[in-house]
CSV table of C-alpha atoms in Angstrom, one decimal:
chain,number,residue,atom,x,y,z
A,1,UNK,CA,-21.7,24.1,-12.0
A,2,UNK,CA,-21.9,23.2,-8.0
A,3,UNK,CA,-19.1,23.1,-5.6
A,4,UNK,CA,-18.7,19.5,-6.0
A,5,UNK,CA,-18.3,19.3,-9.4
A,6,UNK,CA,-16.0,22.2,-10.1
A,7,UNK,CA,-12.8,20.2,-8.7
A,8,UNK,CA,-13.4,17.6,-11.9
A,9,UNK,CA,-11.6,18.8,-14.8
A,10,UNK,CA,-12.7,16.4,-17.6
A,11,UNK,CA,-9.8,17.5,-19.7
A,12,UNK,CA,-7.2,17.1,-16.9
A,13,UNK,CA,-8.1,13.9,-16.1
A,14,UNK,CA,-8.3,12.8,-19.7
A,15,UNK,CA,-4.6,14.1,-19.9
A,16,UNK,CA,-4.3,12.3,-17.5
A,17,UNK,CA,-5.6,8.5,-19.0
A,18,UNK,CA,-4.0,9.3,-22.3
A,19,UNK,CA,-0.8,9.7,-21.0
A,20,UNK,CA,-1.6,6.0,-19.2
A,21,UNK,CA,-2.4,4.4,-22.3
A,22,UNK,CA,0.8,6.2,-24.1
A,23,UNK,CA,2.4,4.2,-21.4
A,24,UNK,CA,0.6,1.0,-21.4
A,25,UNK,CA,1.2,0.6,-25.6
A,26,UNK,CA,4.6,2.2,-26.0
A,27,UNK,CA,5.9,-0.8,-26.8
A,28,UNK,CA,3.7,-2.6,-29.3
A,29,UNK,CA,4.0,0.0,-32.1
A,30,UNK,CA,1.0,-1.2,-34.1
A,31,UNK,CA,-1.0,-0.6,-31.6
A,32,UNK,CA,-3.9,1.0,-32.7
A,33,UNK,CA,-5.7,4.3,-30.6
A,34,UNK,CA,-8.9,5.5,-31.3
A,35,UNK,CA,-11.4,8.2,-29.5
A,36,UNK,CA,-14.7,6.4,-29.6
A,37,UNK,CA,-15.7,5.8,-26.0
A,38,UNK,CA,-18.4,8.2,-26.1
A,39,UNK,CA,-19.9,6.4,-28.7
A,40,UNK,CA,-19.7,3.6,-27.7
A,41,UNK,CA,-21.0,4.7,-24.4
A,42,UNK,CA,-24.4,6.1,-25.8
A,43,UNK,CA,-24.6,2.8,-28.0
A,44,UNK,CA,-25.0,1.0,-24.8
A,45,UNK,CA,-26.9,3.9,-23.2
A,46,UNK,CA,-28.9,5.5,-25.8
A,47,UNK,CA,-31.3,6.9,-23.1
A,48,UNK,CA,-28.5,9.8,-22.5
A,49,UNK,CA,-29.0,10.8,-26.2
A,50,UNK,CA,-31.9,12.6,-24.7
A,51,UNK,CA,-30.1,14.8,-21.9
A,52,UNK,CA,-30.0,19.1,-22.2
A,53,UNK,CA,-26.5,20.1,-23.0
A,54,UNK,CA,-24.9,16.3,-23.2
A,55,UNK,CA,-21.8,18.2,-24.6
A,56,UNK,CA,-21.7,20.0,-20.8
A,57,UNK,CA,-22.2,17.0,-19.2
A,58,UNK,CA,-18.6,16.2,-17.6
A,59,UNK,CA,-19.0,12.6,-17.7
A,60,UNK,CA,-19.9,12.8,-21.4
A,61,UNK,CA,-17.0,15.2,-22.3
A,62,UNK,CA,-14.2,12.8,-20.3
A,63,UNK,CA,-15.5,10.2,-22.0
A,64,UNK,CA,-15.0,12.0,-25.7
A,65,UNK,CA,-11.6,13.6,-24.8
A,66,UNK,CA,-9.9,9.9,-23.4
A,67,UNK,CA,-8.1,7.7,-26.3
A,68,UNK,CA,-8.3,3.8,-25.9
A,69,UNK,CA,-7.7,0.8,-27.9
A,70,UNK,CA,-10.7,-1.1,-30.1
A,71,UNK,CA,-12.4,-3.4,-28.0
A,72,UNK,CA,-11.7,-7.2,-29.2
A,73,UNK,CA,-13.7,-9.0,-31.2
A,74,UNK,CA,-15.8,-10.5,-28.2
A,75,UNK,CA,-16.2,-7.0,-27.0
A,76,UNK,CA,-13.3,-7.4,-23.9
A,77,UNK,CA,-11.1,-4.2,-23.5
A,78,UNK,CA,-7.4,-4.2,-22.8
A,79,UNK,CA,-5.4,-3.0,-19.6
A,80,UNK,CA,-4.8,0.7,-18.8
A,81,UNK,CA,-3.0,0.4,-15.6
A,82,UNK,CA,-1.3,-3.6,-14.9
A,83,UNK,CA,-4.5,-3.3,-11.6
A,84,UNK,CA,-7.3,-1.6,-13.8
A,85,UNK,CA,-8.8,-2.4,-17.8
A,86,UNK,CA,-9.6,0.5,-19.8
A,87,UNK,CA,-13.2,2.1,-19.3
A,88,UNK,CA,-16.2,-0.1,-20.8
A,89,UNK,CA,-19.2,1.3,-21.4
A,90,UNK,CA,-20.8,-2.1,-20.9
A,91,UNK,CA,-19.8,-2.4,-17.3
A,92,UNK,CA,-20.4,1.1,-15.9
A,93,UNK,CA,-23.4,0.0,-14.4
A,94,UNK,CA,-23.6,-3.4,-13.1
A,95,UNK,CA,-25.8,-5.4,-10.3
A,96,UNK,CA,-23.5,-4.3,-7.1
A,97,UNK,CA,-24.0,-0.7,-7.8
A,98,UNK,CA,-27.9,-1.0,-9.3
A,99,UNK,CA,-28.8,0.8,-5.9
A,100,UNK,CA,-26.5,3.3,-6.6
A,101,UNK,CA,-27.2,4.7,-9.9
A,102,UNK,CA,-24.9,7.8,-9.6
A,103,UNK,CA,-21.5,5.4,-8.9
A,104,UNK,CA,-20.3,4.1,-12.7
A,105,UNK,CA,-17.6,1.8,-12.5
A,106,UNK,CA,-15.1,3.6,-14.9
A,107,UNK,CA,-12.0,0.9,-14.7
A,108,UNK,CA,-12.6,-2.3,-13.8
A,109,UNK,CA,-10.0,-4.5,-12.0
A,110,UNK,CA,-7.5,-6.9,-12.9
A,111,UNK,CA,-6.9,-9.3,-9.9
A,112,UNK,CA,-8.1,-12.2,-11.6
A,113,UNK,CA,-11.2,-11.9,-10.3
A,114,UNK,CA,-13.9,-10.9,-13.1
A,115,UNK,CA,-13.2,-7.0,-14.1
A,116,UNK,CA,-16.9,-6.2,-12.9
A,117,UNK,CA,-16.4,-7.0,-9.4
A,118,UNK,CA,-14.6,-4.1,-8.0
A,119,UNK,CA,-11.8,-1.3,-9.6
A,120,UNK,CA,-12.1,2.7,-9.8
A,121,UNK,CA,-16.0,3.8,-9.3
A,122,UNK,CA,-16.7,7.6,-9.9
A,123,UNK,CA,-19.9,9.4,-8.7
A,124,UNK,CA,-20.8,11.3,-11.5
A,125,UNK,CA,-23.1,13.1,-8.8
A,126,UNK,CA,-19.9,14.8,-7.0
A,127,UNK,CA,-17.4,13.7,-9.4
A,128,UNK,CA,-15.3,12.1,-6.6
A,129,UNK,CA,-13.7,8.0,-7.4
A,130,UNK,CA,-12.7,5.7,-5.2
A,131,UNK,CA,-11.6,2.1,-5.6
A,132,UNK,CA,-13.7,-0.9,-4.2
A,133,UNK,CA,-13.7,-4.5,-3.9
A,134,UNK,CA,-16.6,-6.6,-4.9
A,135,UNK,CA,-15.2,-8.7,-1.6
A,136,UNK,CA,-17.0,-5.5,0.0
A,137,UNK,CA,-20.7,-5.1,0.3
A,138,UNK,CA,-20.8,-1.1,0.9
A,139,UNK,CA,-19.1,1.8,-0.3
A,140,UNK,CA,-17.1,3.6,1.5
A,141,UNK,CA,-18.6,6.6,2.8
A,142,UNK,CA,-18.3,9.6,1.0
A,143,UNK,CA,-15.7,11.6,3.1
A,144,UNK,CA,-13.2,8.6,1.8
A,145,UNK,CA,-13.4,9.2,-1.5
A,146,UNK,CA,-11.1,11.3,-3.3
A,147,UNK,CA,-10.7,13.3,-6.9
A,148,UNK,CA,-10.0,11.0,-9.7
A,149,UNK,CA,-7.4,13.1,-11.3
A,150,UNK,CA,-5.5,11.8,-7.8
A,151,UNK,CA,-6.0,8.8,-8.6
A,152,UNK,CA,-4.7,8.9,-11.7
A,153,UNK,CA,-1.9,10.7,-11.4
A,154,UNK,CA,-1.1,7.9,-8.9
A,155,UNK,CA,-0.6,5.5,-11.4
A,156,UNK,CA,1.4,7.5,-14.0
A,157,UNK,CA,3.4,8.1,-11.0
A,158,UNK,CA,4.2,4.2,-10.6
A,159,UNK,CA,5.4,4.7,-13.8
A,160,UNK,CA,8.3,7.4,-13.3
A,161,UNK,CA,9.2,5.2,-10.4
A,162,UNK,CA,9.4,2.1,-12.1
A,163,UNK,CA,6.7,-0.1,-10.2
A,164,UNK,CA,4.9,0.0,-13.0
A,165,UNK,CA,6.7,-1.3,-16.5
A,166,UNK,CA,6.8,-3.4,-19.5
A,167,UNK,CA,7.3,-7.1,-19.4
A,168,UNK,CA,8.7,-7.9,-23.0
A,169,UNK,CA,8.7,-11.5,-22.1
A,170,UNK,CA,5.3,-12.0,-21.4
A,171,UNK,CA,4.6,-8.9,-23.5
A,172,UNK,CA,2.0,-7.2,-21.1
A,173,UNK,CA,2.4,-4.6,-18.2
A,174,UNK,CA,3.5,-5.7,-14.8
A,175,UNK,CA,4.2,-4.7,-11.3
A,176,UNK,CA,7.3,-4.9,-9.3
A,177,UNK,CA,7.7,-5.9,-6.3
A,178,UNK,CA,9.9,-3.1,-5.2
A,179,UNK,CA,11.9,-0.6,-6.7
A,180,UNK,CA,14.7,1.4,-5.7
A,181,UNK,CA,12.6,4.5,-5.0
A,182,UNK,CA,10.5,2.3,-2.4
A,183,UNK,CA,13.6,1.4,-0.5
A,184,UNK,CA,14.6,5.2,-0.5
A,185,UNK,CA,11.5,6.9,0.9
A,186,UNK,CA,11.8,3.8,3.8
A,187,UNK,CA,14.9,4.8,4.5
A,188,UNK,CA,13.6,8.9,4.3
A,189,UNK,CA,10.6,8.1,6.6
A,190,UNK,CA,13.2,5.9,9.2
A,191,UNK,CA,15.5,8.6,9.5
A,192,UNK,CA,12.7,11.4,9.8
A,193,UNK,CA,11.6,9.3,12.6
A,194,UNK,CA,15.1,9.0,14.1
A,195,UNK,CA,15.3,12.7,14.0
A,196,UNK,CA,12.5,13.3,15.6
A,197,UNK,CA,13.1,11.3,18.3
A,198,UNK,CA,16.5,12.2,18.9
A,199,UNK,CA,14.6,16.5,19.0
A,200,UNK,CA,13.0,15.3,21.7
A,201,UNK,CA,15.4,13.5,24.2
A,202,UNK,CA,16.6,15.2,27.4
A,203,UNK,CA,19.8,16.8,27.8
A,204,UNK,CA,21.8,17.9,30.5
A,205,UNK,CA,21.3,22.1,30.8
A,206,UNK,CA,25.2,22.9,30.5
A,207,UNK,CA,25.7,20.5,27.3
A,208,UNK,CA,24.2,20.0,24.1
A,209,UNK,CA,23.4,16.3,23.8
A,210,UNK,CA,24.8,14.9,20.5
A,211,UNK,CA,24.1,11.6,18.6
A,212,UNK,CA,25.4,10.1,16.0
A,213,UNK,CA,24.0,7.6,13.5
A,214,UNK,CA,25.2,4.0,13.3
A,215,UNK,CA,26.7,2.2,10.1
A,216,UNK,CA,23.6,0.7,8.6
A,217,UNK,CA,24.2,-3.7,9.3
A,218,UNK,CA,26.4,-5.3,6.7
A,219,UNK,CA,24.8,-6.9,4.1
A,220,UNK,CA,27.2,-10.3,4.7
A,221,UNK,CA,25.8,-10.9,8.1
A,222,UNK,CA,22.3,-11.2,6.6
A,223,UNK,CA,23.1,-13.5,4.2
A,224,UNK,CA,23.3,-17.1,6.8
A,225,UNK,CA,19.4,-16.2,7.3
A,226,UNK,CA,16.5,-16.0,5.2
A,227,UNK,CA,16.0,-12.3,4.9
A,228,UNK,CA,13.7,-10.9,2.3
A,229,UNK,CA,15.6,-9.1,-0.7
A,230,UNK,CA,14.2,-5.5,0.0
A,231,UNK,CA,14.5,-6.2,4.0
A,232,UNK,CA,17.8,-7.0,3.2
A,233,UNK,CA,18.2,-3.5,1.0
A,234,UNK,CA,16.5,-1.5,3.7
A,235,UNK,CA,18.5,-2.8,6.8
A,236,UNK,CA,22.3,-2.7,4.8
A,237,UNK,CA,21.3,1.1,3.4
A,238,UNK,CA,19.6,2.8,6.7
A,239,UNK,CA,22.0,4.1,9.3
A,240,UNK,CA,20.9,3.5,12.9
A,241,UNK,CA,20.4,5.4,16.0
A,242,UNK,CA,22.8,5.7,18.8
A,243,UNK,CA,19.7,4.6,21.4
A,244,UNK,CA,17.9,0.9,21.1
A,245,UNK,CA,14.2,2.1,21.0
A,246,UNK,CA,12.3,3.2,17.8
A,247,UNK,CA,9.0,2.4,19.4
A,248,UNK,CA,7.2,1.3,22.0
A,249,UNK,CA,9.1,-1.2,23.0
A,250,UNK,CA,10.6,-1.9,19.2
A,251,UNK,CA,14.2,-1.9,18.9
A,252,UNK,CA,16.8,-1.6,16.6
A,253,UNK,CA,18.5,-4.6,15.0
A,254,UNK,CA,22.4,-5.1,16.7
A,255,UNK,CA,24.7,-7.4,15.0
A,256,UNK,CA,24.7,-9.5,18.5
A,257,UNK,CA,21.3,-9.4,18.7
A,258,UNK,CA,20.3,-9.8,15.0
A,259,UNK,CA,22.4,-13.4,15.6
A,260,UNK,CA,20.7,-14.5,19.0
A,261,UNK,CA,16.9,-13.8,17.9
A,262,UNK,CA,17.9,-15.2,13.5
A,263,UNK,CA,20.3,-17.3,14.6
A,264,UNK,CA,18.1,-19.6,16.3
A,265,UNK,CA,15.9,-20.2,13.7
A,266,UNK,CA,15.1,-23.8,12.7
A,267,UNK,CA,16.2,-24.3,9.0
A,268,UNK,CA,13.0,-26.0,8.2
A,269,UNK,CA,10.5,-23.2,9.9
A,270,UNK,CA,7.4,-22.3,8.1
A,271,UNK,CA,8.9,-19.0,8.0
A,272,UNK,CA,11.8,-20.2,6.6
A,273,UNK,CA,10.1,-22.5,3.7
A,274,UNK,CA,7.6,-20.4,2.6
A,275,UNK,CA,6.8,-17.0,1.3
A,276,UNK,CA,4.0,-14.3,1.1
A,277,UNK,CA,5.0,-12.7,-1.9
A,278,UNK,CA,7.1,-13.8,-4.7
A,279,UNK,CA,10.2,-16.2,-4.4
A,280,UNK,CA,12.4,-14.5,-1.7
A,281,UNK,CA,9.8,-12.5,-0.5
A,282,UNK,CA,9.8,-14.0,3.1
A,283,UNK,CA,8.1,-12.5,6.3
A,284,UNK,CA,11.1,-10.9,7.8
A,285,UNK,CA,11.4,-9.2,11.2
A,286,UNK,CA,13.5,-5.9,10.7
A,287,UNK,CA,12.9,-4.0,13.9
A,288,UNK,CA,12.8,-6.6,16.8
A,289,UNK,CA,10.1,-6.1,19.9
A,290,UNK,CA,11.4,-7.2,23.6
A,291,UNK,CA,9.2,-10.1,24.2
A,292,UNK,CA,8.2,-13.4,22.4
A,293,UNK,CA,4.4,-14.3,22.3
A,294,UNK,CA,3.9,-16.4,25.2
A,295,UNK,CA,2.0,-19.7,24.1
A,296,UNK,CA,-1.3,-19.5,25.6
A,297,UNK,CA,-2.7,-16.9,23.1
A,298,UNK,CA,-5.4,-18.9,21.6
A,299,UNK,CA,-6.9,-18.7,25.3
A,300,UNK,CA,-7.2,-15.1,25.2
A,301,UNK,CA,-10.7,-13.7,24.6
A,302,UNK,CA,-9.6,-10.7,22.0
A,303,UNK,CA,-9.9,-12.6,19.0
A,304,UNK,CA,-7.2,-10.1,17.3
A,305,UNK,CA,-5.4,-12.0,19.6
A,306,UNK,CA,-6.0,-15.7,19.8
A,307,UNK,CA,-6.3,-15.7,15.6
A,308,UNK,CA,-2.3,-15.5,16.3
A,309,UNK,CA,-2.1,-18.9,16.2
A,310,UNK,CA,-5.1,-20.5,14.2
A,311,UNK,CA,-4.4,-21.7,10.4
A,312,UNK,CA,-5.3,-18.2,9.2
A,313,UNK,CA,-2.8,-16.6,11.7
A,314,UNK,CA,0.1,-14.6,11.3
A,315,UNK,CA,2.2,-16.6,13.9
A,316,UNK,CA,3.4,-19.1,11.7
A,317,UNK,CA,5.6,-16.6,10.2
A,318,UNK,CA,7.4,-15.2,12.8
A,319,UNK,CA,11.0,-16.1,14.5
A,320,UNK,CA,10.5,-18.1,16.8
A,321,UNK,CA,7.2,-15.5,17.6
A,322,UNK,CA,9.2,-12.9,18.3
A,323,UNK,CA,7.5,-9.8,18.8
A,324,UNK,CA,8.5,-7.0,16.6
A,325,UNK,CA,8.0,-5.1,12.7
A,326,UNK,CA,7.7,-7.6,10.1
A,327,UNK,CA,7.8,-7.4,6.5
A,328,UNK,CA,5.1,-9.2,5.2
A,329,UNK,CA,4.7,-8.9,1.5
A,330,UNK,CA,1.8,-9.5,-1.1
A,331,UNK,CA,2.1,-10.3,-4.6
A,332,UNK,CA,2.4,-6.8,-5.6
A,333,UNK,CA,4.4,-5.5,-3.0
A,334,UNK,CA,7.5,-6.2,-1.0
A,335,UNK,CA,7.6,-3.4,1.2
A,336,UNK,CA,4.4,-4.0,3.2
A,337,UNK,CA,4.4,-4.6,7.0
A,338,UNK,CA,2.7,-6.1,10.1
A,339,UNK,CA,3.1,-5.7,13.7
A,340,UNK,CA,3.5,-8.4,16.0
A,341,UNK,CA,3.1,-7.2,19.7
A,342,UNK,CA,4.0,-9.8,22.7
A,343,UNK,CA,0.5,-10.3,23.4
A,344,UNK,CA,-0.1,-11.7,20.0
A,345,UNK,CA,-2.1,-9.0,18.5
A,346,UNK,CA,-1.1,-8.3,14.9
A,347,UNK,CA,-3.6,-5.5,13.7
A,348,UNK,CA,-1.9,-2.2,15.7
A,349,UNK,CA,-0.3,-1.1,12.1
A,350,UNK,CA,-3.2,-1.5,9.9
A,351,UNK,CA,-4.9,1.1,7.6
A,352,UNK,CA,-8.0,2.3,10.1
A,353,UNK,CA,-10.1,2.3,6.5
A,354,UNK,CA,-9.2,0.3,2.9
A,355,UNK,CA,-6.7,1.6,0.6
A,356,UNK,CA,-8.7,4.5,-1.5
A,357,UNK,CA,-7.0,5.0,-4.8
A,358,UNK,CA,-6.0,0.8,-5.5
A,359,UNK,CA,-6.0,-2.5,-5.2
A,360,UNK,CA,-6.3,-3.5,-0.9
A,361,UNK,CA,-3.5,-3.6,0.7
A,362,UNK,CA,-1.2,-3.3,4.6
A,363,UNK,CA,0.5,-0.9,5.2
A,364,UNK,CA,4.1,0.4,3.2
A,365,UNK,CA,7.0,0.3,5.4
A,366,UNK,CA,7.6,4.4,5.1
A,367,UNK,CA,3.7,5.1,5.6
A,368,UNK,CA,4.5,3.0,9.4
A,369,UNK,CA,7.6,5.4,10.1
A,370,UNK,CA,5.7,8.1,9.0
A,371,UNK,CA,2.7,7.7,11.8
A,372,UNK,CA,5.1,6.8,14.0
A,373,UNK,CA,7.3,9.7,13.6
A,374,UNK,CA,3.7,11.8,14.6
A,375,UNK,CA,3.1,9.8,17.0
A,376,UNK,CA,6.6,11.2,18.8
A,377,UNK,CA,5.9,14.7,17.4
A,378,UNK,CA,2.2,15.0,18.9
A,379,UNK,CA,3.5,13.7,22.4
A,380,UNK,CA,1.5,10.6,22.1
A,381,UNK,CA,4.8,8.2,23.2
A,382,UNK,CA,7.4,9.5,25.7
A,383,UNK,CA,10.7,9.6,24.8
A,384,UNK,CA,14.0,8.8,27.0
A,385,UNK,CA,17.8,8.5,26.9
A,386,UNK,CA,16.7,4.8,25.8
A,387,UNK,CA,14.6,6.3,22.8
A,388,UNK,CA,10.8,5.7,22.9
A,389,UNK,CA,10.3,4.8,26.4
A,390,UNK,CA,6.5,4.5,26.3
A,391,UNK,CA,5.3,0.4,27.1
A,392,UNK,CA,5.2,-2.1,24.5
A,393,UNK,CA,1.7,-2.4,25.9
A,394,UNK,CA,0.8,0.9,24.2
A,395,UNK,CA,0.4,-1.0,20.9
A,396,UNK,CA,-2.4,-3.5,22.1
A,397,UNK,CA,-3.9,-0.8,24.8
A,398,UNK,CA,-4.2,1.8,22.3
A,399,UNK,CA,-4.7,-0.6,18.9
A,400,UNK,CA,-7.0,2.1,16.8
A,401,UNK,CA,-4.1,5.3,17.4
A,402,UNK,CA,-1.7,2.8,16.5
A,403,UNK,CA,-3.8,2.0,13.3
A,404,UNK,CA,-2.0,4.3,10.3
A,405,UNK,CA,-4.9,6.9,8.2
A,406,UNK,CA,-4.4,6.2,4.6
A,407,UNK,CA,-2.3,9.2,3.1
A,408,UNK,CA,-2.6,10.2,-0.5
């Protein structure tokens, strides 16, 4: 077995599923589980019948070791993961990948789009997977993609945390929105970040310069303003710094400042009246920039920039287009974030390449702190008495450092 290969352990990562499909059918106990994938998989692909050692073959030997559910009677396959079906032999080669006859599409997706238009692809070449949209026309390239038992183990662990779990109403497995464990590695990666900026501060040679953290906002002086549940969570539960300036010229909510930049706010804004994610999942600005975006965007000739304020924008959904760290959820997550800098641009905190092990997605609000808290450590911003003391320009000068490498 080459080097590539030797990192896939077929019976790890069929561990691995089982233990998914425990999860996904714990609750129906008549559920029944079978191991007949393999068969089914030469059924559909007799021509493999024919291959030396098919028992060596670590597709082959996954594909005996996994457990599913029988296929209905119209040959459909039920969910593994609430994003992914379980494996169909029918589907592992389809059209998008006919050019690509070493990448099987092992779990398909469930986004409502058809299950054979994106989901988990592994190269059974390398034996490395990746997830990929059919709204993309190429792979990504082969440094992106990473071991499937990573992925995997991913998604079991969205079950220990809770994101994953069992509706009993609709009687099917769901996502939430956020769970209590997303709110505490936010509140983790804010104070590593504090930290780390408070390490690198001056101080005076004859005295050790102290700080001390701030009471975290109280929870009552969020409630006049529409303030998304887990933005609520994570601004009443993190303590603050002692110094304004978090970022480049991103500060930290005040009482008296949280009331003259909210408090201004139109009842009937589109901010206001609509959301991104599900009900009470509004765009929320938690960590406020210095400027508002001047009105005369759409002139600019960066089109990151003048896309502020077109139908498709981001703009609509700010306060009063304040500048500043927004959480802007999906339907799948509350926790996600975008950057509005004063000159309108709103891409400086996006993944630099798609989302590798699920469904696309922006940014988390921890994975932000997290490159920001390198981005101190490395040198990259200055720091001051103030905090961060690097421009707010940085973020639009320097838009692909400020872009955030997906971490596994």
């Amino acid at each position: 077995m080459d080097s590539s290969t030797s990192t896939f352990s077929p019976e790890r990562c069929a561990n691995l599923h089982n233990q998914l499909l425990a999860k996904a059918t714990e609750h129906s106990p008549d559920v029944q589980i079978e191991q007949t994938l393999s068969a089914r998989f030469l059924d559909i692909a007799p021509e493999f019948t024919e291959v030396p050692s098919l028992d060596d073959l670590p597709l082959y030997r996954f594909l005996r070791l996994v457990n599913t559910t029988p296929p209905a009677s119209n040959g459909g396959v039920d969910l593994l993961t609430p994003f992914t079906y379980q494996p169909d032999p029918r589907t592992f080669w389809t059209d998008r990948v006919s050019h690509e006859p070493s990448f099987v599409l092992l779990y398909g997706q469930n986004n409502g789009d058809s299950p054979i238009d994106g989901g988990i692809y592994v190269d059974i070449l390398s034996y490395q997977a990746v997830w990929h949209s059919g709204n993309s026309p190429r792979f990504p390239p082969s440094d992106q993609w990473l071991p499937l038992e990573v992925i995997l183990q991913k998604s079991l662990d969205a079950w220990t945390t809770g994101k994953f779990y069992w509706d009993a109403q609709e009687a099917t497995i769901k996502v939430r929105n956020w769970t209590q464990h997303d709110v505490e590695q936010s509140i983790a990666a804010f104070h590593r970040l504090i930290s780390s900026i408070e390490l690198r501060m001056p101080s005076d040679e004859n005295q050790v310069h102290s700080h001390h953290r701030l009471e975290p906002l109280d929870s009552q002086i969020l409630e006049p303003f529409k303030i998304s549940t887990f933005a609520v969570r994570f601004l009443s539960t993190a303590n603050r710094p002692d110094f304004p300036f978090v970022a480049p010229g991103i500060r930290v909510f005040t009482p008296l400042l949280l009331d003259e930049i909210y408090g201004v706010e139109v009842p009937d804004s589109i901010r206001r009246t609509h959301w991104l994610g599900d009900e009470e999942d509004w765009p929320t600005l938690i960590l406020p920039g210095v400027d508002s975006v001047p009105h005369n965007v759409d002139q600019s000739t960066n089109q990151n920039i003048n896309a502020f304020d077109q139908n498709w924008g981001f703009g609509k959904f700010t306060v009063n287009r304040q500048s500043g760290l927004y959480i802007a959820p999906d339907t799948s997550n509350s926790d996600l974030v975008r950057l509005v800098a004063s000159s309108g641009l709103c891409s400086a905190c996006e993944f630099r390449s798609p989302c590798r092990w699920g469904p696309p997605r922006d940014p988390r609000l921890a994975e932000v702190f997290d490159h920001w808290t390198s981005l101190v450590e490395d040198g990259t911003w200055a720091v001051d008495a103030n905090g961060v003391s690097t421009g707010h320009d940085w973020f639009t000068i320097h838009t692909s450092v400020a872009k955030i490498a997906p971490v596994v």
